[in-house]
mmCIF file of C-alpha atoms in Angstrom:
data_model
loop_
_atom_site.group_PDB
_atom_site.id
_atom_site.type_symbol
_atom_site.label_atom_id
_atom_site.label_comp_id
_atom_site.label_asym_id
_atom_site.label_seq_id
_atom_site.Cartn_x
_atom_site.Cartn_y
_atom_site.Cartn_z
ATOM 1 C CA ALA M 1 13.993 -0.394 12.448
ATOM 2 C CA PRO M 2 9.906 0.247 12.338
ATOM 3 C CA PRO M 3 9.263 0.787 16.527
ATOM 4 C CA ALA M 4 7.322 -2.384 18.401
ATOM 5 C CA ALA M 5 3.888 -2.286 18.187
ATOM 6 C CA PRO M 6 1.975 -2.663 21.212
ATOM 7 C CA THR M 7 -0.051 -6.067 21.674
ATOM 8 C CA GLY M 8 -3.227 -6.391 18.793
ATOM 9 C CA ILE M 9 -1.801 -3.922 16.564
ATOM 10 C CA PRO M 10 -0.510 -4.223 13.717
ATOM 11 C CA PRO M 11 2.597 -3.464 12.882
ATOM 12 C CA PRO M 12 3.769 -0.346 11.091
ATOM 13 C CA THR M 13 4.669 -1.137 7.560
ATOM 14 C CA THR M 14 2.357 -4.368 7.374
ATOM 15 C CA THR M 15 3.161 -5.521 4.301
ATOM 16 C CA PHE M 16 0.490 -5.735 1.133
ATOM 17 C CA HIS M 17 0.152 -7.706 -1.440
ATOM 18 C CA THR M 18 -0.321 -5.160 -4.770
ATOM 19 C CA GLY M 19 -1.398 -6.065 -8.217
ATOM 20 C CA THR M 20 2.055 -5.228 -9.239
ATOM 21 C CA ASP M 21 3.587 -7.516 -6.685
ATOM 22 C CA ILE M 22 1.675 -10.064 -7.906
ATOM 23 C CA TYR M 23 1.549 -9.494 -11.878
ATOM 24 C CA THR M 24 5.521 -9.355 -10.941
ATOM 25 C CA THR M 25 5.547 -12.828 -9.440
ATOM 26 C CA LEU M 26 3.126 -14.098 -12.042
ATOM 27 C CA ARG M 27 5.702 -12.203 -15.377
ATOM 28 C CA ASN M 28 8.784 -13.860 -13.570
ATOM 29 C CA ALA M 29 7.853 -17.249 -13.915
ATOM 30 C CA VAL M 30 6.160 -17.672 -17.373
ATOM 31 C CA GLY M 31 7.361 -14.300 -19.466
ATOM 32 C CA ASP M 32 5.569 -12.178 -21.606
ATOM 33 C CA ALA M 33 2.622 -14.764 -21.626
ATOM 34 C CA ALA M 34 1.509 -12.311 -18.227
ATOM 35 C CA THR M 35 -0.351 -9.621 -19.189
ATOM 36 C CA ILE M 36 -2.945 -6.860 -17.229
ATOM 37 C CA GLU M 37 -4.956 -5.386 -19.543
ATOM 38 C CA LEU M 38 -8.009 -2.730 -17.810
ATOM 39 C CA ARG M 39 -11.227 -2.580 -18.992
ATOM 40 C CA ASN M 40 -12.758 0.825 -20.389
ATOM 41 C CA ALA M 41 -16.020 2.465 -19.819
ATOM 42 C CA ASP M 42 -17.320 1.032 -23.761
ATOM 43 C CA GLY M 43 -15.797 -2.440 -23.464
ATOM 44 C CA THR M 44 -12.909 -2.097 -24.978
ATOM 45 C CA THR M 45 -9.687 -2.812 -23.112
ATOM 46 C CA ARG M 46 -6.328 -1.448 -23.106
ATOM 47 C CA ARG M 47 -2.594 -1.799 -21.316
ATOM 48 C CA PRO M 48 -2.401 -0.303 -17.963
ATOM 49 C CA ALA M 49 -0.181 2.865 -17.292
ATOM 50 C CA PRO M 50 2.039 2.996 -14.709
ATOM 51 C CA ALA M 51 0.527 5.646 -13.041
ATOM 52 C CA ASP M 52 -2.381 3.038 -13.454
ATOM 53 C CA LEU M 53 -0.697 0.551 -11.514
ATOM 54 C CA ALA M 54 0.391 2.657 -8.763
ATOM 55 C CA ALA M 55 -2.990 3.939 -8.550
ATOM 56 C CA ILE M 56 -4.698 0.862 -8.023
ATOM 57 C CA ASP M 57 -1.422 -0.174 -5.883
ATOM 58 C CA LEU M 58 -2.497 2.235 -3.262
ATOM 59 C CA GLN M 59 -6.141 1.638 -3.951
ATOM 60 C CA THR M 60 -4.834 -1.881 -2.069
ATOM 61 C CA LYS M 61 -3.274 -0.578 0.553
ATOM 62 C CA LEU M 62 -5.677 1.773 1.635
ATOM 63 C CA ARG M 63 -7.823 -0.233 1.593
ATOM 64 C CA ALA M 64 -5.860 -2.713 3.752
ATOM 65 C CA THR M 65 -5.099 -1.037 6.123
ATOM 66 C CA ALA M 66 -8.418 0.393 6.826
ATOM 67 C CA ALA M 67 -9.358 -3.618 7.112
ATOM 68 C CA ALA M 68 -6.522 -3.883 9.628
ATOM 69 C CA VAL M 69 -7.194 -1.341 12.057
ATOM 70 C CA ALA M 70 -11.042 -1.789 11.790
ATOM 71 C CA ASP M 71 -11.144 -3.568 15.284
ATOM 72 C CA LEU M 72 -8.409 -1.039 16.960
ATOM 73 C CA ASP M 73 -10.229 1.464 19.522
ATOM 74 C CA PRO M 74 -9.275 4.759 19.005
ATOM 75 C CA ALA M 75 -6.599 4.841 20.987
ATOM 76 C CA ARG M 76 -4.931 2.079 19.293
ATOM 77 C CA LYS M 77 -5.616 3.622 15.773
ATOM 78 C CA ARG M 78 -3.598 6.689 17.078
ATOM 79 C CA ALA M 79 -0.895 4.691 18.196
ATOM 80 C CA TRP M 80 -0.948 2.022 15.260
ATOM 81 C CA ALA M 81 -0.865 5.784 13.091
ATOM 82 C CA GLU M 82 2.286 7.154 15.891
ATOM 83 C CA GLY M 83 4.330 4.092 14.578
ATOM 84 C CA GLN M 84 3.719 4.298 10.766
ATOM 85 C CA ARG M 85 4.746 8.439 10.802
ATOM 86 C CA ALA M 86 7.445 7.037 12.587
ATOM 87 C CA ALA M 87 8.004 4.288 9.932
ATOM 88 C CA GLY M 88 7.345 6.622 7.555
ATOM 89 C CA ASN M 89 10.281 9.037 8.481
ATOM 90 C CA GLY M 90 12.148 6.310 9.116
ATOM 91 C CA ILE M 91 12.333 5.236 4.896
ATOM 92 C CA PHE M 92 11.786 9.306 4.430
ATOM 93 C CA ARG M 93 15.684 9.974 5.611
ATOM 94 C CA GLY M 94 16.661 6.906 3.733
ATOM 95 C CA GLY M 95 15.756 9.033 0.276
ATOM 96 C CA ARG M 96 12.810 6.389 -0.671
ATOM 97 C CA TYR M 97 10.781 9.475 -0.775
ATOM 98 C CA ARG M 98 7.435 7.181 -2.402
ATOM 99 C CA GLU M 99 7.582 4.479 -0.147
ATOM 100 C CA ALA M 100 7.173 7.406 2.266
ATOM 101 C CA LEU M 101 4.448 8.832 0.572
ATOM 102 C CA ASP M 102 2.368 5.753 0.836
ATOM 103 C CA VAL M 103 3.122 4.845 4.730
ATOM 104 C CA TYR M 104 2.272 8.441 5.449
ATOM 105 C CA LEU M 105 -0.719 7.214 3.005
ATOM 106 C CA THR M 106 -1.494 4.584 5.375
ATOM 107 C CA CYS M 107 -0.985 6.144 8.410
ATOM 108 C CA LEU M 108 -3.362 8.574 7.681
ATOM 109 C CA VAL M 109 -6.504 6.050 6.841
ATOM 110 C CA GLY M 110 -5.881 3.158 9.664
ATOM 111 C CA ALA M 111 -5.797 7.048 11.820
ATOM 112 C CA ASP M 112 -9.365 7.439 10.105
ATOM 113 C CA ALA M 113 -10.732 3.911 9.815
#
């Protein structure tokens, strides 16, 4: 389990709803009628590749992290980042490397926000 956060600090591994989470929920509800398309610079659209969705999800997590810790003073941001790092270490030890990487990245953004 992630370490307890000091009062007023968002808990480590705060859950953010990503585009993939929302799309999966929608697709489960309505089936193949749910689609996502990305708009290209020339105005055409295309279905996103898995790497596109992963990049969008990571951007969402990073923005949400920055917003979650924006009002914390530097000491509390460091404490939050240390909690994230500890949570990431536990996730990594469990073999969930991609998830651990996301947690480590949010840790860095939160520490720098």
